[in-house]
mmCIF file of C-alpha atoms in Angstrom:
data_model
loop_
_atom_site.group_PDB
_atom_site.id
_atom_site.type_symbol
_atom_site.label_atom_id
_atom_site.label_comp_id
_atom_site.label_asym_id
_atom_site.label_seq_id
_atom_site.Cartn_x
_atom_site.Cartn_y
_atom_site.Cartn_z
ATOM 1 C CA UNK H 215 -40.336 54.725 -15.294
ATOM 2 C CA UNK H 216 -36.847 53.919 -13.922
ATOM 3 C CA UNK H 217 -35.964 49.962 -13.631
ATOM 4 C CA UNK H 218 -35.815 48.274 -10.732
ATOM 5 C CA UNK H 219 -32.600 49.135 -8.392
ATOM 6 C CA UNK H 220 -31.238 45.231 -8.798
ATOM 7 C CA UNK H 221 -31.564 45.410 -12.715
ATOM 8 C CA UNK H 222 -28.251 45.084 -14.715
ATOM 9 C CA UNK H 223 -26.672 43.946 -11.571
ATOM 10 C CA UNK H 224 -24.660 40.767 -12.495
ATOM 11 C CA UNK H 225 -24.850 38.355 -9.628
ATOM 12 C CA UNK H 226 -22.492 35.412 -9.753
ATOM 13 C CA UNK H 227 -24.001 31.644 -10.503
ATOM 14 C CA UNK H 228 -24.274 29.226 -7.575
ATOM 15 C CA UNK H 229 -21.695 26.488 -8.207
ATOM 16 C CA UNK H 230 -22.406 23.573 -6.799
ATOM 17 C CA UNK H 231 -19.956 23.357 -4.520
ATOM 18 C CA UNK H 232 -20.482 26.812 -2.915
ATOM 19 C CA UNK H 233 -21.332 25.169 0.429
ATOM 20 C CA UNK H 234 -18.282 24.058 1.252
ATOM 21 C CA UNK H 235 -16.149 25.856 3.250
ATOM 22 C CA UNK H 236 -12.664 26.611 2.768
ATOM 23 C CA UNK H 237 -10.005 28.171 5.465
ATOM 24 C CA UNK H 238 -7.031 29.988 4.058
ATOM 25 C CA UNK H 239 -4.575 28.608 1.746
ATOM 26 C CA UNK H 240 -1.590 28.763 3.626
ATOM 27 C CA UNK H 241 0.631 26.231 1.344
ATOM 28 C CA UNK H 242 2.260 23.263 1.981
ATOM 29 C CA UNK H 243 5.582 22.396 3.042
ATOM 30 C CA UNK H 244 7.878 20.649 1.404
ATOM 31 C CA UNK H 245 8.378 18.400 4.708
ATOM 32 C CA UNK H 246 4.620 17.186 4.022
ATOM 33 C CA UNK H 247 5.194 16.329 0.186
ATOM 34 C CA UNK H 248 8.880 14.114 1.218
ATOM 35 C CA UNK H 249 6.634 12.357 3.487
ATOM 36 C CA UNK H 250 3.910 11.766 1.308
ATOM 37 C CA UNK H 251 6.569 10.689 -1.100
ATOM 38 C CA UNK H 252 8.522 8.490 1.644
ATOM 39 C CA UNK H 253 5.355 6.875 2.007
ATOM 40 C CA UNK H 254 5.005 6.197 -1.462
ATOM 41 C CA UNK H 255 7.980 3.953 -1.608
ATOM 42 C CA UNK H 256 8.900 4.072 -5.663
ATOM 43 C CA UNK H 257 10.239 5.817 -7.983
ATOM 44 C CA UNK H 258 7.452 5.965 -10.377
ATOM 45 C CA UNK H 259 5.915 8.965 -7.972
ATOM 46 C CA UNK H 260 7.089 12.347 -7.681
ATOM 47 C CA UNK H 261 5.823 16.005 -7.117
ATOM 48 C CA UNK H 262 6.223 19.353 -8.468
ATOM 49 C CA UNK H 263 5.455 22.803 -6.779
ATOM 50 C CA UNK H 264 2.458 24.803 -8.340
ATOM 51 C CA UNK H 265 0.891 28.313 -7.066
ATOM 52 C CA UNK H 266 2.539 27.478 -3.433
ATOM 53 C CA UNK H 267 1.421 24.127 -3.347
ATOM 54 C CA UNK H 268 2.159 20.466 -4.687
ATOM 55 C CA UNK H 269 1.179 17.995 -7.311
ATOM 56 C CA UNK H 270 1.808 14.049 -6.917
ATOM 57 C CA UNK H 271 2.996 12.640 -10.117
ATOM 58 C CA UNK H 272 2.350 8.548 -10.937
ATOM 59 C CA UNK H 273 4.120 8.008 -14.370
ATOM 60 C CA UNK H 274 3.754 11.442 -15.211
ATOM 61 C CA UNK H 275 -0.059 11.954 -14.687
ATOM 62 C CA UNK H 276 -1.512 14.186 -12.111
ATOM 63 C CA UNK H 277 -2.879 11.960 -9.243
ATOM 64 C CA UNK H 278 -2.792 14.022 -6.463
ATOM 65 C CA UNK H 279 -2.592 17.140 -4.777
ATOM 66 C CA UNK H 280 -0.818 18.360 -1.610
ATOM 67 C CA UNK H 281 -2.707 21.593 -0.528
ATOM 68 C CA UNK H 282 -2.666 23.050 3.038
ATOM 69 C CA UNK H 283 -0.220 19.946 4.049
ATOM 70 C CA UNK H 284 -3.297 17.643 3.235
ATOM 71 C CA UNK H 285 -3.413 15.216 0.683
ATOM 72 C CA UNK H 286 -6.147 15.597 -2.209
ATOM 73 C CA UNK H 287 -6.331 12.393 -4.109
ATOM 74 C CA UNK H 288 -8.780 12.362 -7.589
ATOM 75 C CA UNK H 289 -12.040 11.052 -7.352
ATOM 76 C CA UNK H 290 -12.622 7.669 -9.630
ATOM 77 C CA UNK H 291 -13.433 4.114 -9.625
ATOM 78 C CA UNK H 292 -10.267 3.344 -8.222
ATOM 79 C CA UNK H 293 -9.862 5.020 -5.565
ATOM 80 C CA UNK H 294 -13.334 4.222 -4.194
ATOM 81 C CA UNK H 295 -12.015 2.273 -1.423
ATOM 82 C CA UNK H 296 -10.916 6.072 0.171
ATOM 83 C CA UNK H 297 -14.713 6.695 -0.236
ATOM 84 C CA UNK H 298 -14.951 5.289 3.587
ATOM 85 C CA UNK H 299 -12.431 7.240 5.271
ATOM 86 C CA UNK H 300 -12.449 10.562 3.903
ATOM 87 C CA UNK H 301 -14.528 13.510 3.310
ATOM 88 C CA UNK H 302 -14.948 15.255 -0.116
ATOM 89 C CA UNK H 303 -13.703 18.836 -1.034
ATOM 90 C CA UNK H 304 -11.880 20.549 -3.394
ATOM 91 C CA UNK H 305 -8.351 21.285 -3.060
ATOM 92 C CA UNK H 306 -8.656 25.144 -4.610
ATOM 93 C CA UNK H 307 -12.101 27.021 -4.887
ATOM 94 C CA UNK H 308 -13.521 26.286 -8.541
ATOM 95 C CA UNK H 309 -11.844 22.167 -8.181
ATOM 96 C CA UNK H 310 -13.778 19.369 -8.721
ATOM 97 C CA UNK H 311 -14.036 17.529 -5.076
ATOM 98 C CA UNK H 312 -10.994 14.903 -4.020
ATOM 99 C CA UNK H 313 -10.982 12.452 -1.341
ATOM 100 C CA UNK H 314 -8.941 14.624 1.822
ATOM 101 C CA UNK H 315 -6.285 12.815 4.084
ATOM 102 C CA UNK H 316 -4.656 13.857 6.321
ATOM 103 C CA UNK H 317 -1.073 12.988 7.675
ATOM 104 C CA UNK H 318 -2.937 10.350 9.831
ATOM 105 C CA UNK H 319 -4.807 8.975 7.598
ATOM 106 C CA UNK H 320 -2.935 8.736 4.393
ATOM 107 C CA UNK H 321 -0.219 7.282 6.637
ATOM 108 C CA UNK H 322 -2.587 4.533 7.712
ATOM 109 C CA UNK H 323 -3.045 3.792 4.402
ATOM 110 C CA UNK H 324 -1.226 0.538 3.438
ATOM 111 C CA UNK H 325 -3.022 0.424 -0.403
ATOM 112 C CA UNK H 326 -2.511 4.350 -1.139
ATOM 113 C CA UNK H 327 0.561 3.613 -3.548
ATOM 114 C CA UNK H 328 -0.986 0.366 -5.688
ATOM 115 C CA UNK H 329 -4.378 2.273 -5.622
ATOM 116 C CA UNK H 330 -2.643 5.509 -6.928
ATOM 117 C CA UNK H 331 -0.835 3.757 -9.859
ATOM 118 C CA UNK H 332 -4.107 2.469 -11.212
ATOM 119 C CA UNK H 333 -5.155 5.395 -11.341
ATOM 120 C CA UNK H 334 -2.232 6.368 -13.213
ATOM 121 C CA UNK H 335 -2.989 3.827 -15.125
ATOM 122 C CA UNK H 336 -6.801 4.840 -16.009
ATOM 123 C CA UNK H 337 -6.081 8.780 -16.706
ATOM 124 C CA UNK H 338 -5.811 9.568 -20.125
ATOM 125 C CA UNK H 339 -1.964 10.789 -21.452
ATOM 126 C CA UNK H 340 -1.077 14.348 -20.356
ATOM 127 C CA UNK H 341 -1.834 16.859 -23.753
ATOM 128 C CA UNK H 342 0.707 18.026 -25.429
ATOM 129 C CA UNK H 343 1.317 21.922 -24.876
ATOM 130 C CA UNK H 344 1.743 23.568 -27.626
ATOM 131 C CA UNK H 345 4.652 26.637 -27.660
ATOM 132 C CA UNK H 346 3.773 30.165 -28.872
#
């Protein structure tokens, strides 16, 4: 007797943010990140290009992303306040969700630098890479 047709066929877990729908990644421009920067207003924050889009540095710690000229900020205690005024998604397919702004609101946003150093302040160190 032969197995069923759908044996051995692997089919890929459901993750659980499979629901959400994501357009194209068309990557940001660097005219987005020198405003989001601009709006920052210190030198603590900066931003380096990764896989065609952006990450927002607060005393060297990853606090935010710039992907599709929208602004991905982590998900944590702190930033709860953002809770109210925007939507949850991930930046990249396989992400955990971040809070998404965009231009309007993150410009809105008088709190967005003090809340985005304490979160600096609550990440743990970057690791240490190690070279081959």
């Amino acid at each position: 007797m032969l197995p069923p047709a759908t044996a051995g066929i692997h089919r890929p877990r459901r993750r659980l943010y499979d629901h959400l729908v994501r357009l194209p990644c068309v990557g940001s421009s660097q005219e987005t990140v020198d405003s989001v920067l601009d709006r920052l207003k210190s030198k603590r924050f900066s931003a380096k290009k990764m896989f065609g889009e952006y990450a927002i540095y607060a005393d060297g710690k990853v606090v935010a992303l710039v992907c599709d000229d929208r602004l991905y900020v982590k998900v944590h205690a702190v930033t709860e306040p953002l809770s109210s005024d925007a939507e949850l998604a991930p930046p990249y397919p396989g992400a955990k969700p971040h809070y998404v702004l965009d231009e309007g609101a993150w410009a809105a946003r008088d709190d967005l630098p003090k809340m985005l150093t304490a979160l600096a302040g609550e990440l743990p160190p970057p690791k240490k890479r190690r070279r081959a």
